Amino acid sequence: MENANQNPFNKSELTTILVVSDVQKSKVFYQKVLGSELFREYGGDSVVLKFLGHWILLVSSGEPTADKPDIRFEPPAQPNKVGHAYTIRVEDCQHSYEILKARGAEFITPPYDWGAEIRCFFQDPDGHLFEISEYRG
């Protein structure tokens, strides 16, 4: 087993890169609806946000580069096909739903009670999926 002092990630932080079709529209969504904090903007097409102790980098589409020669950045082509999602654990799903809905989040359904969990889903302007979940088990 690896010694904790040898872990290269001990003093690291994780950033999620989301490719969006309109950086400014997405920035407004993440700040207004989710309450994220703007850290910085650069290059005219990139925004760094802090959300729940996590970094989110919003970027526009991009061509391959020397360090990723066969990879192209594009927003989701089909918002109803998910390859990545966020789950936000909350104390009260119904209350969180009402707050986010009032801020402009468009939910797929109202909170659904599964017994041990109540959850519901919404998407950002490009279809990136978010779940709010209250675990009661």
mmCIF file of N, CA, C and O in Angstrom, residues 2-42:
data_model
loop_
_atom_site.group_PDB
_atom_site.id
_atom_site.type_symbol
_atom_site.label_atom_id
_atom_site.label_comp_id
_atom_site.label_asym_id
_atom_site.label_seq_id
_atom_site.Cartn_x
_atom_site.Cartn_y
_atom_site.Cartn_z
ATOM 1 N N GLU A 2 0.432 2.244 -0.700
ATOM 2 C CA GLU A 2 1.195 3.478 -0.861
ATOM 3 C C GLU A 2 1.151 4.327 0.407
ATOM 4 O O GLU A 2 0.111 4.465 1.044
ATOM 5 N N ASN A 3 2.280 4.892 0.771
ATOM 6 C CA ASN A 3 2.370 5.809 1.906
ATOM 7 C C ASN A 3 1.629 7.091 1.543
ATOM 8 O O ASN A 3 1.793 7.628 0.449
ATOM 9 N N ALA A 4 0.810 7.602 2.472
ATOM 10 C CA ALA A 4 0.022 8.814 2.209
ATOM 11 C C ALA A 4 0.900 9.993 1.823
ATOM 12 O O ALA A 4 0.487 10.862 1.059
ATOM 13 N N ASN A 5 2.132 10.036 2.336
ATOM 14 C CA ASN A 5 3.036 11.138 2.004
ATOM 15 C C ASN A 5 3.542 11.050 0.564
ATOM 16 O O ASN A 5 4.086 12.000 0.036
ATOM 17 N N GLN A 6 3.383 9.891 -0.061
ATOM 18 C CA GLN A 6 3.847 9.710 -1.434
ATOM 19 C C GLN A 6 2.737 9.943 -2.456
ATOM 20 O O GLN A 6 2.967 9.863 -3.644
ATOM 21 N N ASN A 7 1.535 10.191 -1.998
ATOM 22 C CA ASN A 7 0.424 10.415 -2.910
ATOM 23 C C ASN A 7 0.580 11.790 -3.567
ATOM 24 O O ASN A 7 0.555 12.803 -2.879
ATOM 25 N N PRO A 8 0.716 11.865 -4.889
ATOM 26 C CA PRO A 8 0.908 13.155 -5.551
ATOM 27 C C PRO A 8 -0.307 14.070 -5.479
ATOM 28 O O PRO A 8 -0.231 15.243 -5.818
ATOM 29 N N PHE A 9 -1.453 13.545 -5.035
ATOM 30 C CA PHE A 9 -2.676 14.333 -5.001
ATOM 31 C C PHE A 9 -3.012 14.862 -3.614
ATOM 32 O O PHE A 9 -4.064 15.464 -3.414
ATOM 33 N N ASN A 10 -2.166 14.657 -2.627
ATOM 34 C CA ASN A 10 -2.458 15.090 -1.253
ATOM 35 C C ASN A 10 -2.811 16.568 -1.152
ATOM 36 O O ASN A 10 -3.654 16.946 -0.355
ATOM 37 N N LYS A 11 -2.179 17.407 -1.918
ATOM 38 C CA LYS A 11 -2.426 18.852 -1.829
ATOM 39 C C LYS A 11 -3.053 19.373 -3.116
ATOM 40 O O LYS A 11 -2.841 20.519 -3.499
ATOM 41 N N SER A 12 -3.818 18.533 -3.772
ATOM 42 C CA SER A 12 -4.438 18.879 -5.045
ATOM 43 C C SER A 12 -5.923 19.161 -4.864
ATOM 44 O O SER A 12 -6.507 18.831 -3.837
ATOM 45 N N GLU A 13 -6.520 19.763 -5.869
ATOM 46 C CA GLU A 13 -7.957 19.985 -5.904
ATOM 47 C C GLU A 13 -8.461 19.531 -7.266
ATOM 48 O O GLU A 13 -7.733 19.561 -8.246
ATOM 49 N N LEU A 14 -9.711 19.129 -7.310
ATOM 50 C CA LEU A 14 -10.304 18.622 -8.533
ATOM 51 C C LEU A 14 -11.110 19.720 -9.227
ATOM 52 O O LEU A 14 -11.892 20.425 -8.588
ATOM 53 N N THR A 15 -10.915 19.839 -10.526
ATOM 54 C CA THR A 15 -11.687 20.765 -11.355
ATOM 55 C C THR A 15 -12.435 19.957 -12.400
ATOM 56 O O THR A 15 -11.859 19.083 -13.041
ATOM 57 N N THR A 16 -13.705 20.254 -12.572
ATOM 58 C CA THR A 16 -14.482 19.647 -13.647
ATOM 59 C C THR A 16 -14.550 20.647 -14.786
ATOM 60 O O THR A 16 -14.903 21.811 -14.575
ATOM 61 N N ILE A 17 -14.200 20.194 -15.979
ATOM 62 C CA ILE A 17 -14.297 21.035 -17.170
ATOM 63 C C ILE A 17 -15.614 20.697 -17.861
ATOM 64 O O ILE A 17 -15.856 19.540 -18.201
ATOM 65 N N LEU A 18 -16.446 21.709 -18.041
ATOM 66 C CA LEU A 18 -17.697 21.539 -18.772
ATOM 67 C C LEU A 18 -17.621 22.346 -20.057
ATOM 68 O O LEU A 18 -17.403 23.567 -20.024
ATOM 69 N N VAL A 19 -17.785 21.688 -21.181
ATOM 70 C CA VAL A 19 -17.800 22.368 -22.469
ATOM 71 C C VAL A 19 -19.229 22.833 -22.715
ATOM 72 O O VAL A 19 -20.173 22.035 -22.661
ATOM 73 N N VAL A 20 -19.374 24.127 -22.943
ATOM 74 C CA VAL A 20 -20.696 24.732 -23.089
ATOM 75 C C VAL A 20 -20.783 25.483 -24.410
ATOM 76 O O VAL A 20 -19.773 25.878 -24.984
ATOM 77 N N SER A 21 -22.008 25.678 -24.883
ATOM 78 C CA SER A 21 -22.187 26.365 -26.162
ATOM 79 C C SER A 21 -22.119 27.887 -26.022
ATOM 80 O O SER A 21 -21.778 28.571 -26.978
ATOM 81 N N ASP A 22 -22.422 28.419 -24.835
ATOM 82 C CA ASP A 22 -22.395 29.863 -24.597
ATOM 83 C C ASP A 22 -21.868 30.089 -23.173
ATOM 84 O O ASP A 22 -22.606 29.916 -22.199
ATOM 85 N N VAL A 23 -20.603 30.449 -23.063
ATOM 86 C CA VAL A 23 -19.954 30.575 -21.753
ATOM 87 C C VAL A 23 -20.657 31.599 -20.880
ATOM 88 O O VAL A 23 -20.889 31.359 -19.688
ATOM 89 N N GLN A 24 -21.030 32.741 -21.430
ATOM 90 C CA GLN A 24 -21.657 33.780 -20.610
ATOM 91 C C GLN A 24 -23.037 33.354 -20.113
ATOM 92 O O GLN A 24 -23.392 33.587 -18.970
ATOM 93 N N LYS A 25 -23.826 32.705 -20.970
ATOM 94 C CA LYS A 25 -25.147 32.206 -20.560
ATOM 95 C C LYS A 25 -24.990 31.165 -19.448
ATOM 96 O O LYS A 25 -25.721 31.194 -18.462
ATOM 97 N N SER A 26 -24.021 30.284 -19.587
ATOM 98 C CA SER A 26 -23.784 29.264 -18.567
ATOM 99 C C SER A 26 -23.274 29.888 -17.278
ATOM 100 O O SER A 26 -23.662 29.470 -16.182
ATOM 101 N N LYS A 27 -22.428 30.897 -17.386
ATOM 102 C CA LYS A 27 -21.920 31.591 -16.194
ATOM 103 C C LYS A 27 -23.081 32.168 -15.395
ATOM 104 O O LYS A 27 -23.138 32.017 -14.168
ATOM 105 N N VAL A 28 -24.027 32.795 -16.070
ATOM 106 C CA VAL A 28 -25.200 33.356 -15.398
ATOM 107 C C VAL A 28 -25.988 32.246 -14.703
ATOM 108 O O VAL A 28 -26.387 32.389 -13.542
ATOM 109 N N PHE A 29 -26.194 31.114 -15.382
ATOM 110 C CA PHE A 29 -26.917 29.994 -14.785
ATOM 111 C C PHE A 29 -26.221 29.506 -13.518
ATOM 112 O O PHE A 29 -26.846 29.361 -12.473
ATOM 113 N N TYR A 30 -24.923 29.256 -13.602
ATOM 114 C CA TYR A 30 -24.203 28.713 -12.455
ATOM 115 C C TYR A 30 -24.142 29.695 -11.288
ATOM 116 O O TYR A 30 -24.182 29.281 -10.127
ATOM 117 N N GLN A 31 -24.088 30.981 -11.577
ATOM 118 C CA GLN A 31 -24.075 31.961 -10.495
ATOM 119 C C GLN A 31 -25.486 32.221 -9.963
ATOM 120 O O GLN A 31 -25.708 32.187 -8.751
ATOM 121 N N LYS A 32 -26.432 32.483 -10.857
ATOM 122 C CA LYS A 32 -27.782 32.877 -10.437
ATOM 123 C C LYS A 32 -28.569 31.701 -9.860
ATOM 124 O O LYS A 32 -29.186 31.821 -8.811
ATOM 125 N N VAL A 33 -28.550 30.574 -10.539
ATOM 126 C CA VAL A 33 -29.359 29.437 -10.107
ATOM 127 C C VAL A 33 -28.677 28.651 -8.992
ATOM 128 O O VAL A 33 -29.281 28.356 -7.965
ATOM 129 N N LEU A 34 -27.397 28.313 -9.181
ATOM 130 C CA LEU A 34 -26.712 27.479 -8.198
ATOM 131 C C LEU A 34 -25.981 28.257 -7.120
ATOM 132 O O LEU A 34 -25.583 27.691 -6.114
ATOM 133 N N GLY A 35 -25.763 29.547 -7.342
ATOM 134 C CA GLY A 35 -25.077 30.351 -6.333
ATOM 135 C C GLY A 35 -23.572 30.138 -6.309
ATOM 136 O O GLY A 35 -22.930 30.391 -5.292
ATOM 137 N N SER A 36 -23.006 29.701 -7.424
ATOM 138 C CA SER A 36 -21.555 29.510 -7.468
ATOM 139 C C SER A 36 -20.851 30.864 -7.431
ATOM 140 O O SER A 36 -21.434 31.901 -7.744
ATOM 141 N N GLU A 37 -19.591 30.822 -7.054
ATOM 142 C CA GLU A 37 -18.784 32.034 -6.915
ATOM 143 C C GLU A 37 -17.816 32.146 -8.094
ATOM 144 O O GLU A 37 -17.106 31.196 -8.412
ATOM 145 N N LEU A 38 -17.785 33.310 -8.726
ATOM 146 C CA LEU A 38 -16.852 33.535 -9.830
ATOM 147 C C LEU A 38 -15.441 33.677 -9.271
ATOM 148 O O LEU A 38 -15.200 34.496 -8.390
ATOM 149 N N PHE A 39 -14.525 32.854 -9.755
ATOM 150 C CA PHE A 39 -13.126 32.942 -9.348
ATOM 151 C C PHE A 39 -12.359 33.804 -10.338
ATOM 152 O O PHE A 39 -11.675 34.734 -9.953
ATOM 153 N N ARG A 40 -12.489 33.486 -11.638
ATOM 154 C CA ARG A 40 -11.857 34.319 -12.660
ATOM 155 C C ARG A 40 -12.377 33.963 -14.038
ATOM 156 O O ARG A 40 -12.975 32.920 -14.249
ATOM 157 N N GLU A 41 -12.132 34.871 -14.971
ATOM 158 C CA GLU A 41 -12.435 34.660 -16.387
ATOM 159 C C GLU A 41 -11.146 34.879 -17.153
ATOM 160 O O GLU A 41 -10.329 35.707 -16.766
ATOM 161 N N TYR A 42 -10.956 34.124 -18.219
ATOM 162 C CA TYR A 42 -9.762 34.348 -19.032
ATOM 163 C C TYR A 42 -10.009 33.917 -20.470
ATOM 164 O O TYR A 42 -10.856 33.083 -20.751
#
